[in-house]
PDB file of C-alpha atoms and ligand atoms in Angstrom:
ATOM      1  CA  MET A   1     252.093 -19.283  56.505  1.00 49.00           C
ATOM      2  CA  SER A   2     250.531 -15.683  57.736  1.00 52.00           C
ATOM      3  CA  ALA A   3     249.184 -15.637  61.535  1.00 62.00           C
ATOM      4  CA  TYR A   4     246.050 -13.960  60.154  1.00 78.00           C
ATOM      5  CA  TYR A   5     245.301 -17.365  58.569  1.00 83.00           C
ATOM      6  CA  HIS A   6     241.606 -17.775  58.101  1.00 87.00           C
ATOM      7  CA  PRO A   7     240.698 -21.538  57.276  1.00 88.00           C
ATOM      8  CA  ARG A   8     237.500 -20.421  56.058  1.00 89.00           C
ATOM      9  CA  ALA A   9     237.955 -21.294  52.331  1.00 91.00           C
ATOM     10  CA  ASP A  10     240.191 -24.364  53.602  1.00 92.00           C
ATOM     11  CA  ALA A  11     237.877 -25.861  55.825  1.00 91.00           C
ATOM     12  CA  ASP A  12     234.905 -25.836  53.065  1.00 91.00           C
ATOM     13  CA  ALA A  13     237.679 -26.570  50.829  1.00 93.00           C
ATOM     14  CA  ILE A  14     238.054 -30.129  52.870  1.00 93.00           C
ATOM     15  CA  CYS A  15     234.388 -30.791  54.449  1.00 93.00           C
ATOM     16  CA  ASN A  16     232.463 -31.088  51.162  1.00 93.00           C
ATOM     17  CA  ALA A  17     235.381 -32.530  49.672  1.00 95.00           C
ATOM     18  CA  LEU A  18     235.167 -35.242  52.395  1.00 94.00           C
ATOM     19  CA  VAL A  19     230.757 -34.831  52.319  1.00 93.00           C
ATOM     20  CA  ALA A  20     231.669 -35.841  48.685  1.00 94.00           C
ATOM     21  CA  LEU A  21     232.891 -39.071  49.559  1.00 93.00           C
ATOM     22  CA  SER A  22     230.035 -40.784  49.781  1.00 91.00           C
ATOM     23  CA  ASN A  23     228.370 -39.548  46.927  1.00 91.00           C
ATOM     24  CA  GLU A  24     228.972 -42.925  44.813  1.00 89.00           C
ATOM     25  CA  ASP A  25     229.588 -39.827  41.735  1.00 91.00           C
ATOM     26  CA  ALA A  26     232.364 -38.419  42.470  1.00 91.00           C
ATOM     27  CA  ASP A  27     235.816 -38.749  41.389  1.00 93.00           C
ATOM     28  CA  ARG A  28     237.536 -40.147  44.826  1.00 92.00           C
ATOM     29  CA  VAL A  29     240.465 -39.607  43.627  1.00 94.00           C
ATOM     30  CA  ALA A  30     240.540 -35.683  43.612  1.00 95.00           C
ATOM     31  CA  CYS A  31     238.470 -35.459  46.790  1.00 95.00           C
ATOM     32  CA  LEU A  32     241.683 -37.634  48.152  1.00 94.00           C
ATOM     33  CA  LEU A  33     243.983 -35.194  46.919  1.00 94.00           C
ATOM     34  CA  THR A  34     241.875 -32.435  47.916  1.00 94.00           C
ATOM     35  CA  VAL A  35     242.436 -33.621  51.553  1.00 93.00           C
ATOM     36  CA  ALA A  36     245.323 -34.192  51.773  1.00 92.00           C
ATOM     37  CA  THR A  37     247.253 -30.950  49.862  1.00 90.00           C
ATOM     38  CA  VAL A  38     245.122 -29.254  51.282  1.00 91.00           C
ATOM     39  CA  SER A  39     245.384 -29.966  55.027  1.00 90.00           C
ATOM     40  CA  MET A  40     249.341 -30.473  54.377  1.00 91.00           C
ATOM     41  CA  LYS A  41     249.984 -27.096  53.920  1.00 90.00           C
ATOM     42  CA  LEU A  42     249.102 -26.828  56.436  1.00 89.00           C
ATOM     43  CA  PRO A  43     250.809 -26.847  59.998  1.00 86.00           C
ATOM     44  CA  TRP A  44     249.650 -28.369  62.726  1.00 81.00           C
ATOM     45  CA  TYR A  45     248.336 -26.203  64.312  1.00 83.00           C
ATOM     46  CA  GLN A  46     246.403 -24.149  61.369  1.00 87.00           C
ATOM     47  CA  ARG A  47     244.823 -27.887  60.829  1.00 87.00           C
ATOM     48  CA  TYR A  48     243.974 -27.715  64.478  1.00 83.00           C
ATOM     49  CA  ARG A  49     242.208 -24.254  64.066  1.00 85.00           C
ATOM     50  CA  LEU A  50     240.951 -25.763  60.994  1.00 88.00           C
ATOM     51  CA  ALA A  51     239.138 -28.252  61.911  1.00 86.00           C
ATOM     52  CA  ASP A  52     238.392 -25.789  64.956  1.00 85.00           C
ATOM     53  CA  TYR A  53     236.380 -23.570  62.533  1.00 86.00           C
ATOM     54  CA  SER A  54     234.613 -26.864  60.624  1.00 86.00           C
ATOM     55  CA  LYS A  55     232.809 -27.606  63.502  1.00 83.00           C
ATOM     56  CA  VAL A  56     230.740 -23.694  63.541  1.00 81.00           C
ATOM     57  CA  LYS A  57     230.234 -24.305  60.438  1.00 77.00           C
ATOM     58  CA  HIS A  58     230.346 -27.542  58.625  1.00 76.00           C
ATOM     59  CA  GLY A  59     229.791 -30.582  61.650  1.00 78.00           C
ATOM     60  CA  ASP A  60     233.682 -31.433  63.192  1.00 84.00           C
ATOM     61  CA  VAL A  61     235.786 -31.673  60.574  1.00 88.00           C
ATOM     62  CA  LEU A  62     236.579 -35.281  62.951  1.00 88.00           C
ATOM     63  CA  LEU A  63     233.409 -35.985  62.621  1.00 90.00           C
ATOM     64  CA  LEU A  64     232.883 -36.117  59.153  1.00 92.00           C
ATOM     65  CA  ILE A  65     235.933 -37.871  58.186  1.00 94.00           C
ATOM     66  CA  ARG A  66     234.418 -41.005  60.914  1.00 93.00           C
ATOM     67  CA  GLY A  67     231.227 -40.572  59.162  1.00 93.00           C
ATOM     68  CA  HIS A  68     233.032 -40.805  55.171  1.00 94.00           C
ATOM     69  CA  THR A  69     235.798 -42.671  55.695  1.00 94.00           C
ATOM     70  CA  ASP A  70     236.322 -45.666  57.110  1.00 93.00           C
ATOM     71  CA  GLY A  71     238.876 -48.209  57.360  1.00 91.00           C
ATOM     72  CA  GLU A  72     242.881 -47.299  57.106  1.00 91.00           C
ATOM     73  CA  LEU A  73     242.381 -44.099  55.861  1.00 93.00           C
ATOM     74  CA  GLN A  74     240.203 -43.140  58.173  1.00 94.00           C
ATOM     75  CA  GLU A  75     242.504 -43.704  60.563  1.00 92.00           C
ATOM     76  CA  ALA A  76     245.572 -41.580  58.812  1.00 94.00           C
ATOM     77  CA  LEU A  77     243.219 -38.424  58.051  1.00 94.00           C
ATOM     78  CA  LEU A  78     241.991 -38.322  62.497  1.00 92.00           C
ATOM     79  CA  ALA A  79     245.644 -39.350  62.947  1.00 91.00           C
ATOM     80  CA  MET A  80     246.748 -35.782  61.394  1.00 90.00           C
ATOM     81  CA  PHE A  81     243.848 -33.779  62.728  1.00 87.00           C
ATOM     82  CA  GLN A  82     244.982 -34.635  66.133  1.00 86.00           C
ATOM     83  CA  PRO A  83     248.010 -32.781  68.024  1.00 87.00           C
ATOM     84  CA  ALA A  84     250.802 -35.361  67.757  1.00 90.00           C
ATOM     85  CA  ALA A  85     251.295 -36.350  71.859  1.00 94.00           C
ATOM     86  CA  GLU A  86     247.462 -36.991  71.496  1.00 93.00           C
ATOM     87  CA  ARG A  87     247.585 -39.496  68.853  1.00 92.00           C
ATOM     88  CA  ASP A  88     250.926 -41.585  70.291  1.00 94.00           C
ATOM     89  CA  ALA A  89     249.344 -42.600  72.987  1.00 96.00           C
ATOM     90  CA  GLU A  90     246.414 -43.256  71.318  1.00 93.00           C
ATOM     91  CA  TYR A  91     249.157 -45.885  69.165  1.00 92.00           C
ATOM     92  CA  ILE A  92     250.197 -47.402  72.498  1.00 94.00           C
ATOM     93  CA  HIS A  93     247.187 -47.525  74.120  1.00 94.00           C
ATOM     94  CA  ASP A  94     246.001 -50.021  70.937  1.00 91.00           C
ATOM     95  CA  ALA A  95     249.516 -51.640  70.821  1.00 91.00           C
ATOM     96  CA  LEU A  96     248.605 -52.477  74.869  1.00 91.00           C
ATOM     97  CA  ASN A  97     245.272 -53.892  74.089  1.00 88.00           C
ATOM     98  CA  ARG A  98     245.725 -56.128  71.822  1.00 83.00           C
ATOM     99  CA  ILE A  99     245.716 -59.453  72.295  1.00 78.00           C
ATOM    100  CA  GLY A 100     249.430 -60.595  73.271  1.00 77.00           C
ATOM    101  CA  THR A 101     250.434 -57.228  73.087  1.00 81.00           C
ATOM    102  CA  ASP A 102     252.073 -55.215  70.030  1.00 87.00           C
ATOM    103  CA  GLU A 103     255.535 -55.319  71.856  1.00 88.00           C
ATOM    104  CA  SER A 104     257.005 -53.572  68.552  1.00 88.00           C
ATOM    105  CA  THR A 105     254.747 -50.610  68.109  1.00 90.00           C
ATOM    106  CA  LEU A 106     255.250 -50.266  71.615  1.00 91.00           C
ATOM    107  CA  GLY A 107     258.881 -49.456  71.792  1.00 91.00           C
ATOM    108  CA  GLU A 108     259.241 -47.945  68.736  1.00 92.00           C
ATOM    109  CA  VAL A 109     256.332 -45.318  69.920  1.00 95.00           C
ATOM    110  CA  ILE A 110     258.382 -44.367  72.752  1.00 96.00           C
ATOM    111  CA  CYS A 111     262.346 -45.079  71.295  1.00 96.00           C
ATOM    112  CA  SER A 112     261.410 -42.688  68.460  1.00 95.00           C
ATOM    113  CA  CYS A 113     260.684 -40.086  71.227  1.00 92.00           C
ATOM    114  CA  SER A 114     262.801 -36.600  72.522  1.00 92.00           C
ATOM    115  CA  PRO A 115     262.651 -36.219  76.394  1.00 92.00           C
ATOM    116  CA  TYR A 116     260.014 -33.536  75.631  1.00 93.00           C
ATOM    117  CA  GLU A 117     258.020 -34.937  73.134  1.00 94.00           C
ATOM    118  CA  LEU A 118     257.520 -38.811  75.723  1.00 95.00           C
ATOM    119  CA  GLU A 119     256.358 -36.427  79.298  1.00 95.00           C
ATOM    120  CA  ALA A 120     254.090 -34.456  76.583  1.00 96.00           C
ATOM    121  CA  ILE A 121     252.411 -38.030  75.053  1.00 97.00           C
ATOM    122  CA  GLY A 122     252.831 -39.710  78.802  1.00 96.00           C
ATOM    123  CA  ALA A 123     250.136 -36.291  80.487  1.00 97.00           C
ATOM    124  CA  ALA A 124     248.278 -36.829  76.844  1.00 97.00           C
ATOM    125  CA  TYR A 125     247.666 -40.996  78.125  1.00 97.00           C
ATOM    126  CA  GLU A 126     247.237 -40.206  81.577  1.00 97.00           C
ATOM    127  CA  ASP A 127     244.471 -37.088  80.443  1.00 97.00           C
ATOM    128  CA  LYS A 128     243.561 -39.475  77.777  1.00 97.00           C
ATOM    129  CA  TYR A 129     242.609 -42.978  80.253  1.00 97.00           C
ATOM    130  CA  GLY A 130     242.971 -42.293  84.157  1.00 97.00           C
ATOM    131  CA  ARG A 131     246.261 -43.889  84.612  1.00 96.00           C
ATOM    132  CA  PRO A 132     250.174 -42.838  84.252  1.00 96.00           C
ATOM    133  CA  LEU A 133     251.172 -44.868  81.202  1.00 96.00           C
ATOM    134  CA  VAL A 134     253.750 -46.268  83.375  1.00 96.00           C
ATOM    135  CA  ASP A 135     250.768 -48.232  85.420  1.00 95.00           C
ATOM    136  CA  ASP A 136     249.517 -50.208  81.596  1.00 93.00           C
ATOM    137  CA  VAL A 137     253.369 -51.002  80.697  1.00 92.00           C
ATOM    138  CA  LYS A 138     254.528 -52.226  84.148  1.00 91.00           C
ATOM    139  CA  GLY A 139     253.902 -56.384  83.933  1.00 82.00           C
ATOM    140  CA  ASP A 140     253.061 -56.158  80.373  1.00 85.00           C
ATOM    141  CA  LEU A 141     256.238 -56.265  78.645  1.00 87.00           C
ATOM    142  CA  GLY A 142     258.332 -58.373  80.886  1.00 86.00           C
ATOM    143  CA  GLY A 143     262.155 -58.452  80.859  1.00 93.00           C
ATOM    144  CA  HIS A 144     264.573 -56.130  79.443  1.00 95.00           C
ATOM    145  CA  MET A 145     261.295 -55.069  77.458  1.00 94.00           C
ATOM    146  CA  GLU A 146     260.190 -53.868  80.068  1.00 95.00           C
ATOM    147  CA  ASP A 147     262.621 -52.855  81.732  1.00 96.00           C
ATOM    148  CA  LEU A 148     263.675 -50.376  78.984  1.00 97.00           C
ATOM    149  CA  VAL A 149     260.711 -48.835  78.105  1.00 96.00           C
ATOM    150  CA  VAL A 150     259.789 -48.446  82.235  1.00 96.00           C
ATOM    151  CA  LYS A 151     263.349 -46.305  82.378  1.00 97.00           C
ATOM    152  CA  LEU A 152     262.504 -43.886  79.583  1.00 97.00           C
ATOM    153  CA  LEU A 153     258.846 -43.207  80.874  1.00 96.00           C
ATOM    154  CA  THR A 154     260.567 -43.038  84.348  1.00 95.00           C
ATOM    155  CA  VAL A 155     264.012 -41.597  84.454  1.00 95.00           C
ATOM    156  CA  PRO A 156     264.689 -38.514  83.992  1.00 94.00           C
ATOM    157  CA  ARG A 157     268.042 -38.525  81.527  1.00 95.00           C
ATOM    158  CA  LYS A 158     271.279 -36.426  83.211  1.00 96.00           C
ATOM    159  CA  ALA A 159     271.603 -32.360  82.493  1.00 94.00           C
ATOM    160  CA  PRO A 160     272.414 -32.301  78.676  1.00 92.00           C
ATOM    161  CA  CYS A 161     275.683 -32.280  79.015  1.00 92.00           C
ATOM    162  CA  VAL A 162     279.156 -33.132  76.953  1.00 97.00           C
ATOM    163  CA  ASP A 163     281.774 -34.211  80.008  1.00 97.00           C
ATOM    164  CA  GLN A 164     284.588 -35.728  77.143  1.00 98.00           C
ATOM    165  CA  ALA A 165     286.419 -38.181  79.823  1.00 98.00           C
ATOM    166  CA  ALA A 166     283.293 -39.650  80.335  1.00 98.00           C
ATOM    167  CA  ALA A 167     282.313 -40.245  77.072  1.00 98.00           C
ATOM    168  CA  GLU A 168     285.515 -42.746  77.284  1.00 98.00           C
ATOM    169  CA  CYS A 169     284.465 -44.309  80.010  1.00 98.00           C
ATOM    170  CA  LEU A 170     280.660 -45.177  79.020  1.00 98.00           C
ATOM    171  CA  ALA A 171     281.282 -45.680  75.238  1.00 98.00           C
ATOM    172  CA  GLU A 172     284.384 -49.454  77.417  1.00 98.00           C
ATOM    173  CA  GLU A 173     281.751 -49.950  79.518  1.00 98.00           C
ATOM    174  CA  LEU A 174     279.082 -50.492  76.387  1.00 98.00           C
ATOM    175  CA  TYR A 175     281.831 -51.652  74.226  1.00 98.00           C
ATOM    176  CA  LYS A 176     282.474 -54.180  77.536  1.00 98.00           C
ATOM    177  CA  ALA A 177     279.065 -55.308  77.612  1.00 98.00           C
ATOM    178  CA  GLY A 178     278.378 -56.339  74.237  1.00 97.00           C
ATOM    179  CA  GLU A 179     281.987 -57.002  71.436  1.00 97.00           C
ATOM    180  CA  GLY A 180     284.477 -57.166  74.677  1.00 96.00           C
ATOM    181  CA  ARG A 181     282.916 -60.558  76.120  1.00 96.00           C
ATOM    182  CA  TRP A 182     280.783 -64.092  75.795  1.00 96.00           C
ATOM    183  CA  GLY A 183     277.274 -63.419  75.642  1.00 96.00           C
ATOM    184  CA  THR A 184     275.492 -59.778  75.960  1.00 97.00           C
ATOM    185  CA  ASN A 185     275.064 -58.459  79.222  1.00 98.00           C
ATOM    186  CA  GLU A 186     271.869 -56.377  78.037  1.00 98.00           C
ATOM    187  CA  GLY A 187     270.876 -54.614  80.800  1.00 98.00           C
ATOM    188  CA  LYS A 188     273.922 -52.325  80.508  1.00 98.00           C
ATOM    189  CA  PHE A 189     273.032 -50.900  77.419  1.00 98.00           C
ATOM    190  CA  ILE A 190     269.504 -50.496  78.155  1.00 98.00           C
ATOM    191  CA  GLU A 191     270.576 -48.218  81.362  1.00 98.00           C
ATOM    192  CA  ILE A 192     273.451 -45.937  79.953  1.00 98.00           C
ATOM    193  CA  LEU A 193     270.811 -45.411  76.744  1.00 98.00           C
ATOM    194  CA  THR A 194     267.960 -44.492  79.056  1.00 98.00           C
ATOM    195  CA  THR A 195     270.248 -42.264  80.988  1.00 97.00           C
ATOM    196  CA  GLU A 196     272.869 -40.145  79.629  1.00 98.00           C
ATOM    197  CA  SER A 197     271.103 -37.002  77.873  1.00 97.00           C
ATOM    198  CA  PHE A 198     271.273 -36.983  74.059  1.00 97.00           C
ATOM    199  CA  PRO A 199     274.489 -35.004  73.539  1.00 97.00           C
ATOM    200  CA  GLN A 200     276.850 -36.986  75.972  1.00 98.00           C
ATOM    201  CA  LEU A 201     275.639 -40.129  74.430  1.00 98.00           C
ATOM    202  CA  CYS A 202     276.192 -39.090  71.181  1.00 98.00           C
ATOM    203  CA  ALA A 203     279.553 -38.496  72.099  1.00 98.00           C
ATOM    204  CA  VAL A 204     280.318 -41.941  73.521  1.00 98.00           C
ATOM    205  CA  PHE A 205     279.032 -43.176  70.045  1.00 98.00           C
ATOM    206  CA  GLU A 206     281.821 -41.327  68.616  1.00 98.00           C
ATOM    207  CA  ALA A 207     284.507 -42.253  70.748  1.00 98.00           C
ATOM    208  CA  TYR A 208     283.255 -45.599  70.255  1.00 98.00           C
ATOM    209  CA  LYS A 209     284.131 -45.954  66.829  1.00 98.00           C
ATOM    210  CA  ALA A 210     286.447 -43.710  67.723  1.00 98.00           C
ATOM    211  CA  ARG A 211     288.561 -46.981  69.818  1.00 97.00           C
ATOM    212  CA  HIS A 212     286.168 -49.966  67.865  1.00 97.00           C
ATOM    213  CA  GLY A 213     285.351 -49.086  64.097  1.00 96.00           C
ATOM    214  CA  ARG A 214     281.999 -50.243  63.971  1.00 95.00           C
ATOM    215  CA  SER A 215     279.179 -47.957  65.855  1.00 97.00           C
ATOM    216  CA  VAL A 216     276.731 -48.234  68.700  1.00 98.00           C
ATOM    217  CA  VAL A 217     274.189 -49.636  66.190  1.00 97.00           C
ATOM    218  CA  GLU A 218     276.748 -51.867  64.663  1.00 97.00           C
ATOM    219  CA  ALA A 219     276.941 -53.363  68.216  1.00 97.00           C
ATOM    220  CA  VAL A 220     273.275 -53.553  69.002  1.00 97.00           C
ATOM    221  CA  ALA A 221     272.905 -55.159  65.632  1.00 96.00           C
ATOM    222  CA  GLU A 222     275.417 -58.551  65.828  1.00 96.00           C
ATOM    223  CA  GLU A 223     274.980 -58.299  69.828  1.00 97.00           C
ATOM    224  CA  ILE A 224     271.013 -58.069  70.287  1.00 97.00           C
ATOM    225  CA  HIS A 225     268.425 -59.632  68.411  1.00 95.00           C
ATOM    226  CA  GLY A 226     264.701 -59.362  68.014  1.00 93.00           C
ATOM    227  CA  LYS A 227     262.485 -56.847  68.863  1.00 93.00           C
ATOM    228  CA  LEU A 228     264.685 -55.358  72.488  1.00 95.00           C
ATOM    229  CA  GLY A 229     267.180 -55.429  68.682  1.00 96.00           C
ATOM    230  CA  TYR A 230     264.977 -53.792  66.994  1.00 95.00           C
ATOM    231  CA  LEU A 231     264.356 -51.108  69.437  1.00 96.00           C
ATOM    232  CA  LEU A 232     267.543 -50.657  70.771  1.00 97.00           C
ATOM    233  CA  LYS A 233     268.244 -49.286  67.605  1.00 97.00           C
ATOM    234  CA  THR A 234     266.161 -47.087  66.809  1.00 97.00           C
ATOM    235  CA  LEU A 235     267.097 -45.181  70.179  1.00 98.00           C
ATOM    236  CA  CYS A 236     270.310 -45.016  69.323  1.00 98.00           C
ATOM    237  CA  HIS A 237     269.066 -43.201  65.623  1.00 98.00           C
ATOM    238  CA  GLN A 238     266.148 -41.259  67.629  1.00 98.00           C
ATOM    239  CA  ILE A 239     269.621 -39.825  69.509  1.00 98.00           C
ATOM    240  CA  GLN A 240     271.695 -38.895  67.116  1.00 97.00           C
ATOM    241  CA  ASP A 241     269.145 -38.117  64.239  1.00 97.00           C
ATOM    242  CA  PRO A 242     265.437 -38.518  64.847  1.00 97.00           C
ATOM    243  CA  ALA A 243     265.555 -38.266  61.199  1.00 97.00           C
ATOM    244  CA  LYS A 244     267.578 -41.533  60.745  1.00 97.00           C
ATOM    245  CA  ALA A 245     264.710 -43.031  63.843  1.00 97.00           C
ATOM    246  CA  ALA A 246     262.317 -42.554  61.503  1.00 97.00           C
ATOM    247  CA  ALA A 247     263.873 -44.015  57.717  1.00 97.00           C
ATOM    248  CA  TYR A 248     264.593 -46.815  59.735  1.00 96.00           C
ATOM    249  CA  VAL A 249     260.931 -47.301  60.865  1.00 95.00           C
ATOM    250  CA  ILE A 250     259.796 -46.843  57.806  1.00 96.00           C
ATOM    251  CA  HIS A 251     262.455 -49.574  56.402  1.00 95.00           C
ATOM    252  CA  LYS A 252     261.171 -52.144  59.085  1.00 94.00           C
ATOM    253  CA  ALA A 253     257.289 -50.936  58.027  1.00 93.00           C
ATOM    254  CA  THR A 254     258.368 -52.418  55.378  1.00 93.00           C
ATOM    255  CA  LYS A 255     261.028 -54.484  55.220  1.00 89.00           C
ATOM    256  CA  GLY A 256     259.985 -56.734  58.176  1.00 75.00           C
ATOM    257  CA  MET A 257     256.906 -58.994  57.979  1.00 66.00           C
ATOM    258  CA  GLY A 258     253.881 -57.111  56.655  1.00 66.00           C
ATOM    259  CA  THR A 259     253.601 -53.759  56.427  1.00 71.00           C
ATOM    260  CA  LYS A 260     252.508 -51.816  60.220  1.00 81.00           C
ATOM    261  CA  LYS A 261     250.332 -48.466  58.518  1.00 85.00           C
ATOM    262  CA  GLY A 262     250.678 -46.570  62.357  1.00 89.00           C
ATOM    263  CA  ALA A 263     254.566 -46.648  61.670  1.00 93.00           C
ATOM    264  CA  LEU A 264     254.000 -45.218  57.885  1.00 95.00           C
ATOM    265  CA  VAL A 265     250.856 -42.498  59.267  1.00 94.00           C
ATOM    266  CA  ARG A 266     253.187 -41.441  61.862  1.00 94.00           C
ATOM    267  CA  ASN A 267     256.131 -41.233  60.245  1.00 95.00           C
ATOM    268  CA  ILE A 268     255.397 -39.624  57.147  1.00 96.00           C
ATOM    269  CA  LEU A 269     252.172 -38.138  57.284  1.00 94.00           C
ATOM    270  CA  CYS A 270     252.184 -36.759  60.212  1.00 92.00           C
ATOM    271  CA  LYS A 271     255.507 -35.152  59.300  1.00 93.00           C
ATOM    272  CA  VAL A 272     254.977 -33.351  56.323  1.00 93.00           C
ATOM    273  CA  ASP A 273     254.471 -30.171  58.014  1.00 89.00           C
ATOM    274  CA  THR A 274     257.643 -30.940  59.903  1.00 90.00           C
ATOM    275  CA  ASP A 275     260.947 -32.832  58.768  1.00 93.00           C
ATOM    276  CA  LEU A 276     259.434 -35.339  55.939  1.00 96.00           C
ATOM    277  CA  HIS A 277     262.281 -33.833  53.088  1.00 97.00           C
ATOM    278  CA  GLN A 278     264.411 -34.191  55.556  1.00 97.00           C
ATOM    279  CA  ILE A 279     262.827 -38.181  56.863  1.00 98.00           C
ATOM    280  CA  ALA A 280     262.809 -38.994  53.077  1.00 98.00           C
ATOM    281  CA  ALA A 281     266.868 -38.374  52.148  1.00 98.00           C
ATOM    282  CA  THR A 282     268.262 -39.520  54.380  1.00 98.00           C
ATOM    283  CA  PHE A 283     266.099 -42.254  53.735  1.00 98.00           C
ATOM    284  CA  GLU A 284     267.232 -42.541  50.638  1.00 98.00           C
ATOM    285  CA  SER A 285     270.752 -42.401  51.304  1.00 98.00           C
ATOM    286  CA  GLU A 286     270.670 -44.280  54.216  1.00 97.00           C
ATOM    287  CA  TYR A 287     268.642 -47.935  52.317  1.00 97.00           C
ATOM    288  CA  GLY A 288     269.969 -47.168  48.839  1.00 97.00           C
ATOM    289  CA  GLU A 289     266.092 -46.091  47.340  1.00 96.00           C
ATOM    290  CA  SER A 290     263.435 -43.159  47.256  1.00 97.00           C
ATOM    291  CA  LEU A 291     260.986 -43.745  49.556  1.00 97.00           C
ATOM    292  CA  GLN A 292     257.563 -43.910  47.088  1.00 95.00           C
ATOM    293  CA  HIS A 293     259.501 -46.109  45.631  1.00 95.00           C
ATOM    294  CA  ARG A 294     259.868 -48.428  48.554  1.00 95.00           C
ATOM    295  CA  LEU A 295     255.962 -47.664  48.686  1.00 94.00           C
ATOM    296  CA  ALA A 296     254.972 -48.033  45.019  1.00 92.00           C
ATOM    297  CA  GLY A 297     256.583 -51.612  45.769  1.00 88.00           C
ATOM    298  CA  GLU A 298     254.291 -52.612  48.741  1.00 88.00           C
ATOM    299  CA  SER A 299     250.876 -54.609  48.504  1.00 85.00           C
ATOM    300  CA  GLN A 300     249.652 -54.627  52.172  1.00 86.00           C
ATOM    301  CA  ILE A 301     248.137 -51.513  52.268  1.00 88.00           C
ATOM    302  CA  CYS A 302     245.570 -49.547  50.728  1.00 89.00           C
ATOM    303  CA  ASP A 303     245.162 -47.469  47.282  1.00 92.00           C
ATOM    304  CA  ASP A 304     243.794 -44.454  49.719  1.00 93.00           C
ATOM    305  CA  LEU A 305     246.140 -44.649  51.949  1.00 94.00           C
ATOM    306  CA  LYS A 306     249.084 -44.787  49.373  1.00 94.00           C
ATOM    307  CA  LEU A 307     247.330 -41.902  47.556  1.00 94.00           C
ATOM    308  CA  LEU A 308     248.144 -39.812  50.559  1.00 95.00           C
ATOM    309  CA  LEU A 309     251.086 -40.601  51.707  1.00 96.00           C
ATOM    310  CA  GLU A 310     252.094 -40.167  48.242  1.00 95.00           C
ATOM    311  CA  ALA A 311     250.993 -36.564  48.164  1.00 95.00           C
ATOM    312  CA  ALA A 312     253.236 -36.700  51.430  1.00 95.00           C
ATOM    313  CA  ILE A 313     255.635 -36.968  50.573  1.00 95.00           C
ATOM    314  CA  LYS A 314     255.340 -34.440  47.049  1.00 93.00           C
ATOM    315  CA  THR A 315     254.378 -32.022  49.601  1.00 90.00           C
ATOM    316  CA  ALA A 316     257.012 -31.630  52.152  1.00 87.00           C
TER     317      ALA A 316
HETATM  318 CA1   CA B 401     279.570 -60.682  72.165  1.00 81.06          CA
END
């Protein structure tokens, strides 16, 4: 994409299509496809420029989305035009403020981030809601879930260098905390997975597999169940390969209890200009089914959202 991108033509196309969505005589699918194809071919920062430019000529594109769409479609389109950290801060805020905190969404967003992304989300959250994110998390989750999320938000990871001897020791600590004992020491898994650097943890995972024949993800699946197990598996995938974490979250969202629309928007739609191509390939190799096929069988998302998700997969 040229550095001299001028958003005029794209802004005209998107804004006119959004306005036409309110017109009963307009071809709804064609309008949605215009919004999808025009916005998805742009990297995020150009979508931002388009939104900025549209304010002058058409009115704020975000206001047009709010005015001419609703429900799942509106949420999905707004998410596409927001900076990632701001959007994730909103997902987390919504999850915390639901009656009975939505721990899976909260944890899944926080566990499928790089340390850098997590820092950006924390800053966006504080900026938007006037309080440190960790203050809102404390006392809300309780138990190991809270311990995991608070540590991810507050404990700086060690410097990203690999120490092979230390990796062997850490692999043994994980074994003794899980497969090598009666019951499970969940706290030890949380401590190691939240404090060591990602490269060091990859070395730990290799050492574990070499010595015990199983992966750490398999050990977590065996030892730790429920939401904590889900989040720790997401984190292990994220440490090894962000596309694997995204594919896993999509898999759980479509095969778990009910479709979590936010997970699909965040991991498919909002990754269209970054790693959706890789996520789709990883999904197919991990779960033996194409992402398109999985979504086609999904009955709990509205047709409009399905159309956007399919357009994203085709574009990537
Ligand atoms: Ca055990």
